[in-house]
Amino acid sequence: MRVCKVDLHVHSPYSRVEKDVLRRVISSESYTLPEEIYYKAKKRGMDFVTVTDHNSIEGALEIAHLPSVFISEEVTVKFPEDGCSIHVVVLDINEEKHREIQRLKDNVYELVRYLHSENIVHFVAHPFSSVDGKLRKEHWEKMLVLFDIFEVRNGTQKEEDSLLLERILKDLSPEKIEEIANKYNVAPLSQTPWKKSMVAGSDDHSGLYIGKTYTVGEGPSLSAFLNSIREGRCKPEGRGGSYLTIGHSIYATG
């Protein structure tokens, strides 16, 4: 059976800076043009290409006419009880779904129900990384109940974090998920919430690491690849991150 490789986490200039203090210095988190992302990804062996900008599909739409491109985005999602933000990547969407996702993103529970109802493949990006400084143990535990797919390898996150996350996910059991669900009164939406699918992406902001961290799944079609992610028949591949990787990215973006 043919396999496919896809970098599921890449940024273009349409990833606008979210934090006010940084917005005074730069307007975007990346200056790599969508077309450059496409050709670098294909050159490095990616079978399909997507762009996952923050709360925007403009970058993906800009190259949507090219072969093997699908539309995605990285959504800033909030826990409504305290406003804690996490990042969730949604794959293979259209403009109508983007608008609905943006409407629901301030309530993680409503958004997850919508994504399940529409059969949209989605995953938690860099689960150990706090987006706004509010991430606590209770948010992490709720994520284990709410989400079935996690980014266990991220090109900008430390390798040791990836290994720890993978161990945690593999050690889950029906009893553990039930315990957490009862603790927070949060119901899982899948039939086997203790079985997690694990993906990878470069999280490239600089153009340096596109296609160097990626997910391997079944092919040759995009639908087969996405189904392999849904069903956990995929694996994260490529390089993990380090402080040196982060430094290189910041320097290149600057």
Short mmCIF file of N, CA, C and O in Angstrom, two decimals, residues 71-159:
data_model
loop_
_atom_site.label_atom_id
_atom_site.label_comp_id
_atom_site.label_asym_id
_atom_site.label_seq_id
_atom_site.Cartn_x
_atom_site.Cartn_y
_atom_site.Cartn_z
N ILE A 71 -7.24 22.82 2.13
CA ILE A 71 -7.38 24.03 2.94
C ILE A 71 -7.49 23.67 4.43
O ILE A 71 -8.29 22.81 4.80
N SER A 72 -6.71 24.35 5.24
CA SER A 72 -6.70 24.10 6.68
C SER A 72 -6.45 25.41 7.41
O SER A 72 -6.18 26.44 6.80
N GLU A 73 -6.51 25.36 8.73
CA GLU A 73 -6.15 26.52 9.55
C GLU A 73 -5.85 26.06 10.98
O GLU A 73 -6.25 24.98 11.41
N GLU A 74 -5.12 26.91 11.71
CA GLU A 74 -4.85 26.69 13.13
C GLU A 74 -5.72 27.68 13.92
O GLU A 74 -5.56 28.88 13.80
N VAL A 75 -6.63 27.14 14.70
CA VAL A 75 -7.65 27.94 15.36
C VAL A 75 -7.28 28.18 16.82
O VAL A 75 -6.87 27.25 17.53
N THR A 76 -7.41 29.42 17.27
CA THR A 76 -7.23 29.75 18.68
C THR A 76 -8.57 29.50 19.38
O THR A 76 -9.53 30.23 19.16
N VAL A 77 -8.61 28.45 20.19
CA VAL A 77 -9.85 27.98 20.80
C VAL A 77 -9.80 28.22 22.31
O VAL A 77 -8.76 28.04 22.93
N LYS A 78 -10.93 28.62 22.89
CA LYS A 78 -10.97 28.95 24.31
C LYS A 78 -11.84 28.01 25.12
O LYS A 78 -12.86 27.52 24.64
N PHE A 79 -11.40 27.76 26.35
CA PHE A 79 -12.26 27.14 27.36
C PHE A 79 -13.13 28.25 27.93
O PHE A 79 -12.60 29.20 28.54
N PRO A 80 -14.44 28.19 27.76
CA PRO A 80 -15.29 29.32 28.15
C PRO A 80 -15.31 29.58 29.65
O PRO A 80 -15.61 30.69 30.08
N GLU A 81 -14.98 28.58 30.47
CA GLU A 81 -15.05 28.75 31.91
C GLU A 81 -14.00 29.72 32.45
O GLU A 81 -14.20 30.34 33.50
N ASP A 82 -12.86 29.85 31.74
CA ASP A 82 -11.81 30.75 32.25
C ASP A 82 -11.03 31.46 31.15
O ASP A 82 -10.12 32.23 31.43
N GLY A 83 -11.39 31.23 29.89
CA GLY A 83 -10.73 31.91 28.79
C GLY A 83 -9.39 31.34 28.37
O GLY A 83 -8.72 31.92 27.52
N CYS A 84 -8.96 30.22 28.95
CA CYS A 84 -7.69 29.61 28.56
C CYS A 84 -7.74 29.23 27.08
O CYS A 84 -8.70 28.60 26.62
N SER A 85 -6.69 29.59 26.34
CA SER A 85 -6.64 29.33 24.90
C SER A 85 -5.73 28.15 24.58
O SER A 85 -4.68 27.97 25.21
N ILE A 86 -6.13 27.38 23.59
CA ILE A 86 -5.29 26.33 23.02
C ILE A 86 -5.36 26.47 21.50
O ILE A 86 -6.20 27.19 20.97
N HIS A 87 -4.46 25.81 20.80
CA HIS A 87 -4.47 25.84 19.34
C HIS A 87 -4.93 24.49 18.81
O HIS A 87 -4.40 23.44 19.20
N VAL A 88 -5.88 24.53 17.91
CA VAL A 88 -6.43 23.33 17.29
C VAL A 88 -6.32 23.49 15.77
O VAL A 88 -6.80 24.48 15.21
N VAL A 89 -5.71 22.53 15.11
CA VAL A 89 -5.59 22.54 13.66
C VAL A 89 -6.74 21.75 13.05
O VAL A 89 -7.01 20.62 13.46
N VAL A 90 -7.44 22.38 12.12
CA VAL A 90 -8.55 21.72 11.41
C VAL A 90 -8.13 21.51 9.96
O VAL A 90 -7.58 22.41 9.33
N LEU A 91 -8.40 20.33 9.43
CA LEU A 91 -7.89 19.94 8.12
C LEU A 91 -9.00 19.77 7.09
O LEU A 91 -10.09 19.29 7.40
N ASP A 92 -8.68 20.15 5.87
CA ASP A 92 -9.55 19.93 4.71
C ASP A 92 -10.93 20.54 4.91
O ASP A 92 -11.95 19.85 4.91
N ILE A 93 -10.96 21.86 5.05
CA ILE A 93 -12.22 22.58 5.23
C ILE A 93 -12.46 23.48 4.01
O ILE A 93 -11.63 23.55 3.11
N ASN A 94 -13.60 24.16 4.02
CA ASN A 94 -13.91 25.14 2.97
C ASN A 94 -14.25 26.48 3.64
O ASN A 94 -14.20 26.60 4.87
N GLU A 95 -14.63 27.45 2.85
CA GLU A 95 -14.88 28.79 3.39
C GLU A 95 -16.08 28.82 4.33
O GLU A 95 -16.05 29.51 5.35
N GLU A 96 -17.10 28.07 4.01
CA GLU A 96 -18.29 28.02 4.87
C GLU A 96 -17.95 27.42 6.23
O GLU A 96 -18.35 27.95 7.28
N LYS A 97 -17.20 26.33 6.23
CA LYS A 97 -16.81 25.69 7.49
C LYS A 97 -15.85 26.59 8.28
O LYS A 97 -15.92 26.64 9.52
N HIS A 98 -14.98 27.28 7.58
CA HIS A 98 -14.09 28.24 8.25
C HIS A 98 -14.90 29.29 9.02
O HIS A 98 -14.58 29.59 10.18
N ARG A 99 -15.92 29.82 8.40
CA ARG A 99 -16.72 30.85 9.06
C ARG A 99 -17.42 30.29 10.31
O ARG A 99 -17.47 30.96 11.35
N GLU A 100 -17.93 29.08 10.22
CA GLU A 100 -18.60 28.48 11.38
C GLU A 100 -17.60 28.16 12.49
O GLU A 100 -17.89 28.34 13.68
N ILE A 101 -16.43 27.69 12.12
CA ILE A 101 -15.38 27.42 13.10
C ILE A 101 -14.99 28.69 13.83
O ILE A 101 -14.84 28.69 15.06
N GLN A 102 -14.86 29.78 13.10
CA GLN A 102 -14.51 31.06 13.73
C GLN A 102 -15.63 31.53 14.66
O GLN A 102 -15.37 32.15 15.70
N ARG A 103 -16.86 31.25 14.31
CA ARG A 103 -17.99 31.64 15.15
C ARG A 103 -18.00 30.88 16.47
O ARG A 103 -18.39 31.42 17.52
N LEU A 104 -17.54 29.64 16.45
CA LEU A 104 -17.62 28.76 17.63
C LEU A 104 -16.33 28.70 18.44
O LEU A 104 -16.30 28.07 19.50
N LYS A 105 -15.26 29.33 17.99
CA LYS A 105 -13.93 29.09 18.58
C LYS A 105 -13.77 29.57 20.02
O LYS A 105 -12.83 29.16 20.70
N ASP A 106 -14.68 30.40 20.51
CA ASP A 106 -14.58 30.85 21.90
C ASP A 106 -15.19 29.87 22.90
O ASP A 106 -15.22 30.14 24.10
N ASN A 107 -15.68 28.73 22.38
CA ASN A 107 -16.23 27.69 23.25
C ASN A 107 -15.76 26.34 22.74
O ASN A 107 -16.29 25.81 21.76
N VAL A 108 -14.75 25.78 23.39
CA VAL A 108 -14.14 24.54 22.91
C VAL A 108 -15.15 23.39 22.84
O VAL A 108 -15.09 22.55 21.93
N TYR A 109 -16.12 23.36 23.75
CA TYR A 109 -17.08 22.26 23.78
C TYR A 109 -18.01 22.32 22.57
O TYR A 109 -18.29 21.30 21.92
N GLU A 110 -18.48 23.51 22.23
CA GLU A 110 -19.35 23.68 21.07
C GLU A 110 -18.58 23.41 19.78
O GLU A 110 -19.09 22.79 18.84
N LEU A 111 -17.34 23.89 19.72
CA LEU A 111 -16.54 23.69 18.52
C LEU A 111 -16.27 22.21 18.28
O LEU A 111 -16.42 21.72 17.14
N VAL A 112 -15.89 21.48 19.31
CA VAL A 112 -15.58 20.06 19.14
C VAL A 112 -16.82 19.29 18.68
O VAL A 112 -16.74 18.41 17.82
N ARG A 113 -17.99 19.63 19.22
CA ARG A 113 -19.22 18.98 18.77
C ARG A 113 -19.46 19.25 17.28
O ARG A 113 -19.87 18.35 16.53
N TYR A 114 -19.23 20.48 16.87
CA TYR A 114 -19.41 20.82 15.45
C TYR A 114 -18.43 20.04 14.57
O TYR A 114 -18.82 19.47 13.54
N LEU A 115 -17.15 20.00 14.96
CA LEU A 115 -16.15 19.30 14.16
C LEU A 115 -16.48 17.81 14.02
O LEU A 115 -16.31 17.22 12.95
N HIS A 116 -16.98 17.21 15.11
CA HIS A 116 -17.39 15.80 15.04
C HIS A 116 -18.60 15.63 14.13
O HIS A 116 -18.65 14.68 13.33
N SER A 117 -19.56 16.53 14.23
CA SER A 117 -20.78 16.41 13.41
C SER A 117 -20.47 16.54 11.92
O SER A 117 -21.16 15.94 11.08
N GLU A 118 -19.44 17.31 11.58
CA GLU A 118 -19.05 17.52 10.19
C GLU A 118 -17.94 16.57 9.74
O GLU A 118 -17.48 16.65 8.59
N ASN A 119 -17.51 15.70 10.64
CA ASN A 119 -16.45 14.72 10.34
C ASN A 119 -15.16 15.41 9.87
O ASN A 119 -14.48 14.94 8.96
N ILE A 120 -14.85 16.55 10.49
CA ILE A 120 -13.64 17.31 10.15
C ILE A 120 -12.48 16.80 11.00
O ILE A 120 -12.55 16.80 12.23
N VAL A 121 -11.42 16.37 10.35
CA VAL A 121 -10.23 15.91 11.07
C VAL A 121 -9.57 17.11 11.75
O VAL A 121 -9.34 18.15 11.12
N HIS A 122 -9.28 16.97 13.03
CA HIS A 122 -8.70 18.07 13.79
C HIS A 122 -7.79 17.51 14.88
O HIS A 122 -7.98 16.39 15.35
N PHE A 123 -6.80 18.31 15.28
CA PHE A 123 -5.89 17.85 16.32
C PHE A 123 -5.41 19.02 17.17
O PHE A 123 -5.39 20.17 16.72
N VAL A 124 -5.01 18.69 18.40
CA VAL A 124 -4.45 19.69 19.29
C VAL A 124 -2.99 19.91 18.91
O VAL A 124 -2.19 18.97 18.85
N ALA A 125 -2.64 21.16 18.63
CA ALA A 125 -1.26 21.49 18.28
C ALA A 125 -0.45 21.78 19.54
O ALA A 125 -0.97 22.32 20.51
N HIS A 126 0.82 21.37 19.53
CA HIS A 126 1.76 21.57 20.65
C HIS A 126 1.02 21.59 22.00
O HIS A 126 0.94 22.64 22.65
N PRO A 127 0.49 20.45 22.46
CA PRO A 127 -0.39 20.42 23.64
C PRO A 127 0.25 20.90 24.94
O PRO A 127 -0.47 21.32 25.85
N PHE A 128 1.57 20.84 25.05
CA PHE A 128 2.24 21.28 26.28
C PHE A 128 2.58 22.76 26.26
O PHE A 128 3.07 23.30 27.25
N SER A 129 2.34 23.43 25.14
CA SER A 129 2.73 24.83 25.00
C SER A 129 1.55 25.73 25.35
O SER A 129 0.50 25.66 24.73
N SER A 130 1.74 26.59 26.36
CA SER A 130 0.67 27.48 26.79
C SER A 130 0.59 28.69 25.85
O SER A 130 1.56 29.42 25.67
N VAL A 131 -0.57 28.88 25.25
CA VAL A 131 -0.76 29.97 24.29
C VAL A 131 -0.81 31.32 24.98
O VAL A 131 -0.26 32.31 24.50
N ASP A 132 -1.47 31.37 26.15
CA ASP A 132 -1.68 32.65 26.83
C ASP A 132 -1.27 32.64 28.30
O ASP A 132 -1.63 33.53 29.06
N GLY A 133 -0.53 31.61 28.70
CA GLY A 133 -0.07 31.54 30.09
C GLY A 133 -1.09 30.99 31.06
O GLY A 133 -0.82 30.92 32.27
N LYS A 134 -2.25 30.57 30.57
CA LYS A 134 -3.31 30.09 31.46
C LYS A 134 -3.43 28.57 31.52
O LYS A 134 -4.23 28.06 32.29
N LEU A 135 -2.66 27.86 30.72
CA LEU A 135 -2.80 26.41 30.64
C LEU A 135 -2.45 25.75 31.96
O LEU A 135 -1.38 25.96 32.51
N ARG A 136 -3.38 24.93 32.48
CA ARG A 136 -3.19 24.23 33.75
C ARG A 136 -3.51 22.74 33.56
O ARG A 136 -4.00 22.32 32.51
N LYS A 137 -3.28 21.98 34.61
CA LYS A 137 -3.51 20.54 34.56
C LYS A 137 -4.94 20.22 34.16
O LYS A 137 -5.19 19.30 33.38
N GLU A 138 -5.91 20.99 34.67
CA GLU A 138 -7.31 20.68 34.37
C GLU A 138 -7.64 20.86 32.88
O GLU A 138 -8.45 20.11 32.32
N HIS A 139 -6.98 21.83 32.22
CA HIS A 139 -7.21 22.00 30.78
C HIS A 139 -6.64 20.82 30.02
O HIS A 139 -7.26 20.31 29.08
N TRP A 140 -5.45 20.41 30.41
CA TRP A 140 -4.80 19.28 29.76
C TRP A 140 -5.65 18.01 29.91
O TRP A 140 -5.86 17.27 28.94
N GLU A 141 -6.17 17.76 31.10
CA GLU A 141 -6.99 16.57 31.32
C GLU A 141 -8.28 16.63 30.50
O GLU A 141 -8.72 15.62 29.95
N LYS A 142 -8.88 17.80 30.42
CA LYS A 142 -10.10 17.94 29.61
C LYS A 142 -9.80 17.68 28.13
O LYS A 142 -10.61 17.08 27.42
N MET A 143 -8.62 18.12 27.67
CA MET A 143 -8.24 17.85 26.28
C MET A 143 -8.15 16.35 26.00
O MET A 143 -8.50 15.90 24.91
N LEU A 144 -7.69 15.59 26.99
CA LEU A 144 -7.59 14.14 26.80
C LEU A 144 -8.95 13.50 26.57
O LEU A 144 -9.05 12.47 25.90
N VAL A 145 -9.99 14.10 27.11
CA VAL A 145 -11.35 13.59 26.90
C VAL A 145 -11.95 14.11 25.60
O VAL A 145 -12.59 13.38 24.85
N LEU A 146 -11.70 15.39 25.31
CA LEU A 146 -12.36 16.04 24.18
C LEU A 146 -11.76 15.70 22.82
O LEU A 146 -12.47 15.66 21.81
N PHE A 147 -10.44 15.45 22.77
CA PHE A 147 -9.76 15.30 21.49
C PHE A 147 -9.19 13.90 21.31
O PHE A 147 -8.69 13.30 22.27
N ASP A 148 -9.23 13.43 20.07
CA ASP A 148 -8.73 12.09 19.74
C ASP A 148 -7.40 12.11 19.00
O ASP A 148 -6.78 11.07 18.82
N ILE A 149 -6.98 13.29 18.53
CA ILE A 149 -5.76 13.39 17.74
C ILE A 149 -4.87 14.49 18.32
O ILE A 149 -5.35 15.60 18.59
N PHE A 150 -3.60 14.15 18.53
CA PHE A 150 -2.66 15.10 19.13
C PHE A 150 -1.39 15.20 18.28
O PHE A 150 -0.92 14.20 17.73
N GLU A 151 -0.85 16.40 18.23
CA GLU A 151 0.42 16.62 17.57
C GLU A 151 1.52 16.24 18.57
O GLU A 151 1.85 17.00 19.47
N VAL A 152 2.09 15.06 18.38
CA VAL A 152 3.11 14.60 19.33
C VAL A 152 4.52 14.99 18.90
O VAL A 152 5.45 14.91 19.71
N ARG A 153 4.67 15.39 17.65
CA ARG A 153 5.98 15.89 17.22
C ARG A 153 5.78 17.22 16.49
O ARG A 153 5.04 17.30 15.51
N ASN A 154 6.44 18.24 17.01
CA ASN A 154 6.33 19.59 16.48
C ASN A 154 7.74 20.11 16.24
O ASN A 154 8.59 20.01 17.12
N GLY A 155 7.97 20.65 15.06
CA GLY A 155 9.32 21.06 14.68
C GLY A 155 9.91 22.18 15.50
O GLY A 155 11.11 22.45 15.39
N THR A 156 9.09 22.85 16.33
CA THR A 156 9.61 23.93 17.17
C THR A 156 9.59 23.58 18.66
O THR A 156 10.03 24.40 19.48
N GLN A 157 9.08 22.41 19.01
CA GLN A 157 9.00 22.01 20.41
C GLN A 157 10.10 21.00 20.74
O GLN A 157 10.52 20.22 19.89
N LYS A 158 10.52 20.99 22.00
CA LYS A 158 11.63 20.14 22.42
C LYS A 158 11.29 18.65 22.25
O LYS A 158 10.17 18.21 22.51
N GLU A 159 12.28 17.89 21.83
CA GLU A 159 12.11 16.46 21.57
C GLU A 159 11.66 15.72 22.82
O GLU A 159 10.82 14.81 22.76
#
